[in-house]
Amino acid sequence: VQLQASGGGQVQIGGSLRLSCTASGRFVSLGVMGWLRQAPGNGRELVSTITSDGTSMYGDSVKGRFTISRDKNTVYLQMHSLKPEDTAVYYCAGKITSGRYWYDFEYEYWGQGTQVTVSS
């Protein structure tokens, strides 16, 4: 399984960005896909995930500002009201078995990171 992410960039405080990630390879469907992020000096933290049946979850710091959606094997993260603390490398992640997974070690597949920088 390969995950290809896109959509990062630099944006001003309060701005918006949309990230996309598409899974490909010889598999039926990933049970869960989503995003984790890593700021300099920190570990990877959950941003948001969505299962194949559409159940989503969010990290506390992004609730109400970010929205995740999914179309088969492509997942989107719409980010609004961006803050400097959202600056990080965002990683697309996936797992065959559906469920709620908070930690990076629980994911089986990873895309390359995409940088999101929020500045004044």
mmCIF file with all atom_site columns, C-alpha atoms in Angstrom:
data_model
loop_
_atom_site.group_PDB
_atom_site.id
_atom_site.type_symbol
_atom_site.label_atom_id
_atom_site.label_alt_id
_atom_site.label_comp_id
_atom_site.label_asym_id
_atom_site.label_entity_id
_atom_site.label_seq_id
_atom_site.pdbx_PDB_ins_code
_atom_site.Cartn_x
_atom_site.Cartn_y
_atom_site.Cartn_z
_atom_site.occupancy
_atom_site.B_iso_or_equiv
_atom_site.pdbx_formal_charge
_atom_site.auth_seq_id
_atom_site.auth_comp_id
_atom_site.auth_asym_id
_atom_site.auth_atom_id
_atom_site.pdbx_PDB_model_num
ATOM 1   C CA . VAL A 1 1   ? 0.000   0.000  0.000  1.00 0.00 ? 1   VAL A CA 1
ATOM 2   C CA . GLN A 1 2   ? 1.335   3.418  -0.948 1.00 0.00 ? 2   GLN A CA 1
ATOM 3   C CA . LEU A 1 3   ? -0.023  6.687  0.411  1.00 0.00 ? 3   LEU A CA 1
ATOM 4   C CA . GLN A 1 4   ? 0.516   9.847  -1.603 1.00 0.00 ? 4   GLN A CA 1
ATOM 5   C CA . ALA A 1 5   ? -0.174  13.118 0.187  1.00 0.00 ? 5   ALA A CA 1
ATOM 6   C CA . SER A 1 6   ? -0.430  16.609 -1.221 1.00 0.00 ? 6   SER A CA 1
ATOM 7   C CA . GLY A 1 7   ? -1.714  20.063 -0.393 1.00 0.00 ? 7   GLY A CA 1
ATOM 8   C CA . GLY A 1 8   ? 0.606   21.501 2.216  1.00 0.00 ? 8   GLY A CA 1
ATOM 9   C CA . GLY A 1 9   ? 2.026   24.976 2.052  1.00 0.00 ? 9   GLY A CA 1
ATOM 10  C CA . GLN A 1 10  ? 2.353   28.280 3.819  1.00 0.00 ? 10  GLN A CA 1
ATOM 11  C CA . VAL A 1 11  ? -0.659  30.263 4.935  1.00 0.00 ? 11  VAL A CA 1
ATOM 12  C CA . GLN A 1 12  ? -1.361  33.257 7.137  1.00 0.00 ? 12  GLN A CA 1
ATOM 13  C CA . ILE A 1 13  ? -2.964  33.020 10.558 1.00 0.00 ? 13  ILE A CA 1
ATOM 14  C CA . GLY A 1 14  ? -6.667  32.433 10.136 1.00 0.00 ? 14  GLY A CA 1
ATOM 15  C CA . GLY A 1 15  ? -6.270  31.020 6.666  1.00 0.00 ? 15  GLY A CA 1
ATOM 16  C CA . SER A 1 16  ? -7.288  27.682 5.204  1.00 0.00 ? 16  SER A CA 1
ATOM 17  C CA . LEU A 1 17  ? -5.631  24.747 3.502  1.00 0.00 ? 17  LEU A CA 1
ATOM 18  C CA . ARG A 1 18  ? -6.799  21.383 2.233  1.00 0.00 ? 18  ARG A CA 1
ATOM 19  C CA . LEU A 1 19  ? -4.683  18.252 2.360  1.00 0.00 ? 19  LEU A CA 1
ATOM 20  C CA . SER A 1 20  ? -5.332  15.175 0.247  1.00 0.00 ? 20  SER A CA 1
ATOM 21  C CA . CYS A 1 21  ? -4.019  11.646 0.459  1.00 0.00 ? 21  CYS A CA 1
ATOM 22  C CA . THR A 1 22  ? -4.658  8.767  -1.912 1.00 0.00 ? 22  THR A CA 1
ATOM 23  C CA . ALA A 1 23  ? -3.954  5.142  -1.158 1.00 0.00 ? 23  ALA A CA 1
ATOM 24  C CA . SER A 1 24  ? -2.935  2.809  -3.947 1.00 0.00 ? 24  SER A CA 1
ATOM 25  C CA . GLY A 1 25  ? -1.689  -0.722 -4.295 1.00 0.00 ? 25  GLY A CA 1
ATOM 26  C CA . ARG A 1 26  ? -3.002  -4.230 -4.202 1.00 0.00 ? 26  ARG A CA 1
ATOM 27  C CA . PHE A 1 27  ? -5.549  -4.081 -1.422 1.00 0.00 ? 27  PHE A CA 1
ATOM 28  C CA . VAL A 1 28  ? -9.315  -3.827 -1.059 1.00 0.00 ? 28  VAL A CA 1
ATOM 29  C CA . SER A 1 29  ? -9.709  -0.858 1.247  1.00 0.00 ? 29  SER A CA 1
ATOM 30  C CA . LEU A 1 30  ? -8.051  0.666  4.243  1.00 0.00 ? 30  LEU A CA 1
ATOM 31  C CA . GLY A 1 31  ? -10.248 0.400  7.292  1.00 0.00 ? 31  GLY A CA 1
ATOM 32  C CA . VAL A 1 32  ? -9.039  3.734  8.589  1.00 0.00 ? 32  VAL A CA 1
ATOM 33  C CA . MET A 1 33  ? -7.148  6.629  7.032  1.00 0.00 ? 33  MET A CA 1
ATOM 34  C CA . GLY A 1 34  ? -6.142  9.897  8.515  1.00 0.00 ? 34  GLY A CA 1
ATOM 35  C CA . TRP A 1 35  ? -3.569  12.432 9.497  1.00 0.00 ? 35  TRP A CA 1
ATOM 36  C CA . LEU A 1 36  ? -1.014  12.804 12.225 1.00 0.00 ? 36  LEU A CA 1
ATOM 37  C CA . ARG A 1 37  ? 1.347   15.726 12.537 1.00 0.00 ? 37  ARG A CA 1
ATOM 38  C CA . GLN A 1 38  ? 4.765   16.388 13.969 1.00 0.00 ? 38  GLN A CA 1
ATOM 39  C CA . ALA A 1 39  ? 6.058   19.759 15.017 1.00 0.00 ? 39  ALA A CA 1
ATOM 40  C CA . PRO A 1 40  ? 9.794   20.309 15.581 1.00 0.00 ? 40  PRO A CA 1
ATOM 41  C CA . GLY A 1 41  ? 10.920  18.696 18.804 1.00 0.00 ? 41  GLY A CA 1
ATOM 42  C CA . ASN A 1 42  ? 7.634   16.850 19.306 1.00 0.00 ? 42  ASN A CA 1
ATOM 43  C CA . GLY A 1 43  ? 6.337   13.389 18.621 1.00 0.00 ? 43  GLY A CA 1
ATOM 44  C CA . ARG A 1 44  ? 3.591   12.658 16.127 1.00 0.00 ? 44  ARG A CA 1
ATOM 45  C CA . GLU A 1 45  ? 0.135   13.538 17.354 1.00 0.00 ? 45  GLU A CA 1
ATOM 46  C CA . LEU A 1 46  ? -3.261  12.607 16.035 1.00 0.00 ? 46  LEU A CA 1
ATOM 47  C CA . VAL A 1 47  ? -5.012  15.223 13.945 1.00 0.00 ? 47  VAL A CA 1
ATOM 48  C CA . SER A 1 48  ? -7.963  13.322 12.541 1.00 0.00 ? 48  SER A CA 1
ATOM 49  C CA . THR A 1 49  ? -8.956  9.952  11.154 1.00 0.00 ? 49  THR A CA 1
ATOM 50  C CA . ILE A 1 50  ? -11.910 8.487  9.327  1.00 0.00 ? 50  ILE A CA 1
ATOM 51  C CA . THR A 1 51  ? -12.995 4.904  8.888  1.00 0.00 ? 51  THR A CA 1
ATOM 52  C CA . SER A 1 52  ? -14.275 3.268  5.724  1.00 0.00 ? 52  SER A CA 1
ATOM 53  C CA . ASP A 1 53  ? -17.837 3.669  7.018  1.00 0.00 ? 53  ASP A CA 1
ATOM 54  C CA . GLY A 1 54  ? -17.346 7.374  7.661  1.00 0.00 ? 54  GLY A CA 1
ATOM 55  C CA . THR A 1 55  ? -16.766 7.478  11.400 1.00 0.00 ? 55  THR A CA 1
ATOM 56  C CA . SER A 1 56  ? -14.366 10.288 12.196 1.00 0.00 ? 56  SER A CA 1
ATOM 57  C CA . MET A 1 57  ? -12.399 11.450 15.191 1.00 0.00 ? 57  MET A CA 1
ATOM 58  C CA . TYR A 1 58  ? -10.338 14.542 15.921 1.00 0.00 ? 58  TYR A CA 1
ATOM 59  C CA . GLY A 1 59  ? -7.596  15.647 18.216 1.00 0.00 ? 59  GLY A CA 1
ATOM 60  C CA . ASP A 1 60  ? -8.781  18.178 20.782 1.00 0.00 ? 60  ASP A CA 1
ATOM 61  C CA . SER A 1 61  ? -6.663  20.974 19.372 1.00 0.00 ? 61  SER A CA 1
ATOM 62  C CA . VAL A 1 62  ? -8.326  20.871 15.944 1.00 0.00 ? 62  VAL A CA 1
ATOM 63  C CA . LYS A 1 63  ? -11.956 20.173 16.806 1.00 0.00 ? 63  LYS A CA 1
ATOM 64  C CA . GLY A 1 64  ? -14.276 22.694 15.229 1.00 0.00 ? 64  GLY A CA 1
ATOM 65  C CA . ARG A 1 65  ? -11.607 23.940 12.825 1.00 0.00 ? 65  ARG A CA 1
ATOM 66  C CA . PHE A 1 66  ? -10.635 20.881 10.776 1.00 0.00 ? 66  PHE A CA 1
ATOM 67  C CA . THR A 1 67  ? -12.916 18.552 8.851  1.00 0.00 ? 67  THR A CA 1
ATOM 68  C CA . ILE A 1 68  ? -11.966 15.174 7.493  1.00 0.00 ? 68  ILE A CA 1
ATOM 69  C CA . SER A 1 69  ? -13.739 13.444 4.653  1.00 0.00 ? 69  SER A CA 1
ATOM 70  C CA . ARG A 1 70  ? -13.178 10.413 2.534  1.00 0.00 ? 70  ARG A CA 1
ATOM 71  C CA . ASP A 1 71  ? -14.010 9.158  -0.913 1.00 0.00 ? 71  ASP A CA 1
ATOM 72  C CA . LYS A 1 72  ? -13.080 5.480  -1.148 1.00 0.00 ? 72  LYS A CA 1
ATOM 73  C CA . ASN A 1 73  ? -9.295  5.470  -0.873 1.00 0.00 ? 73  ASN A CA 1
ATOM 74  C CA . THR A 1 74  ? -8.744  9.217  -0.841 1.00 0.00 ? 74  THR A CA 1
ATOM 75  C CA . VAL A 1 75  ? -8.928  11.198 2.356  1.00 0.00 ? 75  VAL A CA 1
ATOM 76  C CA . TYR A 1 76  ? -9.171  14.970 2.627  1.00 0.00 ? 76  TYR A CA 1
ATOM 77  C CA . LEU A 1 77  ? -8.423  17.281 5.527  1.00 0.00 ? 77  LEU A CA 1
ATOM 78  C CA . GLN A 1 78  ? -9.967  20.714 5.271  1.00 0.00 ? 78  GLN A CA 1
ATOM 79  C CA . MET A 1 79  ? -8.271  23.068 7.692  1.00 0.00 ? 79  MET A CA 1
ATOM 80  C CA . HIS A 1 80  ? -9.757  26.430 8.652  1.00 0.00 ? 80  HIS A CA 1
ATOM 81  C CA . SER A 1 81  ? -8.810  29.122 11.168 1.00 0.00 ? 81  SER A CA 1
ATOM 82  C CA . LEU A 1 82  ? -5.219  27.998 11.103 1.00 0.00 ? 82  LEU A CA 1
ATOM 83  C CA . LYS A 1 83  ? -2.980  28.976 13.988 1.00 0.00 ? 83  LYS A CA 1
ATOM 84  C CA . PRO A 1 84  ? 0.808   29.112 14.330 1.00 0.00 ? 84  PRO A CA 1
ATOM 85  C CA . GLU A 1 85  ? 0.622   26.038 16.544 1.00 0.00 ? 85  GLU A CA 1
ATOM 86  C CA . ASP A 1 86  ? -0.764  24.092 13.589 1.00 0.00 ? 86  ASP A CA 1
ATOM 87  C CA . THR A 1 87  ? 2.625   24.421 11.937 1.00 0.00 ? 87  THR A CA 1
ATOM 88  C CA . ALA A 1 88  ? 3.997   20.915 11.484 1.00 0.00 ? 88  ALA A CA 1
ATOM 89  C CA . VAL A 1 89  ? 4.737   18.180 9.029  1.00 0.00 ? 89  VAL A CA 1
ATOM 90  C CA . TYR A 1 90  ? 1.460   16.400 8.341  1.00 0.00 ? 90  TYR A CA 1
ATOM 91  C CA . TYR A 1 91  ? 1.587   12.690 7.641  1.00 0.00 ? 91  TYR A CA 1
ATOM 92  C CA . CYS A 1 92  ? -1.098  10.607 6.007  1.00 0.00 ? 92  CYS A CA 1
ATOM 93  C CA . ALA A 1 93  ? -1.499  7.244  7.700  1.00 0.00 ? 93  ALA A CA 1
ATOM 94  C CA . GLY A 1 94  ? -3.586  4.154  7.207  1.00 0.00 ? 94  GLY A CA 1
ATOM 95  C CA . LYS A 1 95  ? -4.459  0.815  8.679  1.00 0.00 ? 95  LYS A CA 1
ATOM 96  C CA . ILE A 1 96  ? -6.283  -2.185 7.283  1.00 0.00 ? 96  ILE A CA 1
ATOM 97  C CA . THR A 1 97  ? -8.387  -2.832 10.380 1.00 0.00 ? 97  THR A CA 1
ATOM 98  C CA . SER A 1 98  ? -11.029 -0.222 11.086 1.00 0.00 ? 98  SER A CA 1
ATOM 99  C CA . GLY A 1 99  ? -11.136 1.392  14.494 1.00 0.00 ? 99  GLY A CA 1
ATOM 100 C CA . ARG A 1 100 ? -10.064 4.330  16.615 1.00 0.00 ? 100 ARG A CA 1
ATOM 101 C CA . TYR A 1 101 ? -6.285  4.642  16.780 1.00 0.00 ? 101 TYR A CA 1
ATOM 102 C CA . TRP A 1 102 ? -4.655  7.490  18.647 1.00 0.00 ? 102 TRP A CA 1
ATOM 103 C CA . TYR A 1 103 ? -0.982  6.643  18.394 1.00 0.00 ? 103 TYR A CA 1
ATOM 104 C CA . ASP A 1 104 ? 1.470   6.616  15.512 1.00 0.00 ? 104 ASP A CA 1
ATOM 105 C CA . PHE A 1 105 ? 2.743   3.112  16.267 1.00 0.00 ? 105 PHE A CA 1
ATOM 106 C CA . GLU A 1 106 ? -0.731  1.737  15.594 1.00 0.00 ? 106 GLU A CA 1
ATOM 107 C CA . TYR A 1 107 ? -0.651  2.638  11.914 1.00 0.00 ? 107 TYR A CA 1
ATOM 108 C CA . GLU A 1 108 ? 0.681   0.286  9.266  1.00 0.00 ? 108 GLU A CA 1
ATOM 109 C CA . TYR A 1 109 ? 1.095   2.577  6.296  1.00 0.00 ? 109 TYR A CA 1
ATOM 110 C CA . TRP A 1 110 ? 2.510   6.060  5.960  1.00 0.00 ? 110 TRP A CA 1
ATOM 111 C CA . GLY A 1 111 ? 2.742   8.658  3.256  1.00 0.00 ? 111 GLY A CA 1
ATOM 112 C CA . GLN A 1 112 ? 5.506   11.177 2.879  1.00 0.00 ? 112 GLN A CA 1
ATOM 113 C CA . GLY A 1 113 ? 5.016   14.215 5.066  1.00 0.00 ? 113 GLY A CA 1
ATOM 114 C CA . THR A 1 114 ? 3.715   17.494 3.771  1.00 0.00 ? 114 THR A CA 1
ATOM 115 C CA . GLN A 1 115 ? 4.726   20.737 5.464  1.00 0.00 ? 115 GLN A CA 1
ATOM 116 C CA . VAL A 1 116 ? 2.095   23.136 6.750  1.00 0.00 ? 116 VAL A CA 1
ATOM 117 C CA . THR A 1 117 ? 3.389   26.496 7.934  1.00 0.00 ? 117 THR A CA 1
ATOM 118 C CA . VAL A 1 118 ? 1.141   29.108 9.516  1.00 0.00 ? 118 VAL A CA 1
ATOM 119 C CA . SER A 1 119 ? 2.659   32.526 9.916  1.00 0.00 ? 119 SER A CA 1
ATOM 120 C CA . SER A 1 120 ? 1.679   36.107 10.483 1.00 0.00 ? 120 SER A CA 1
#
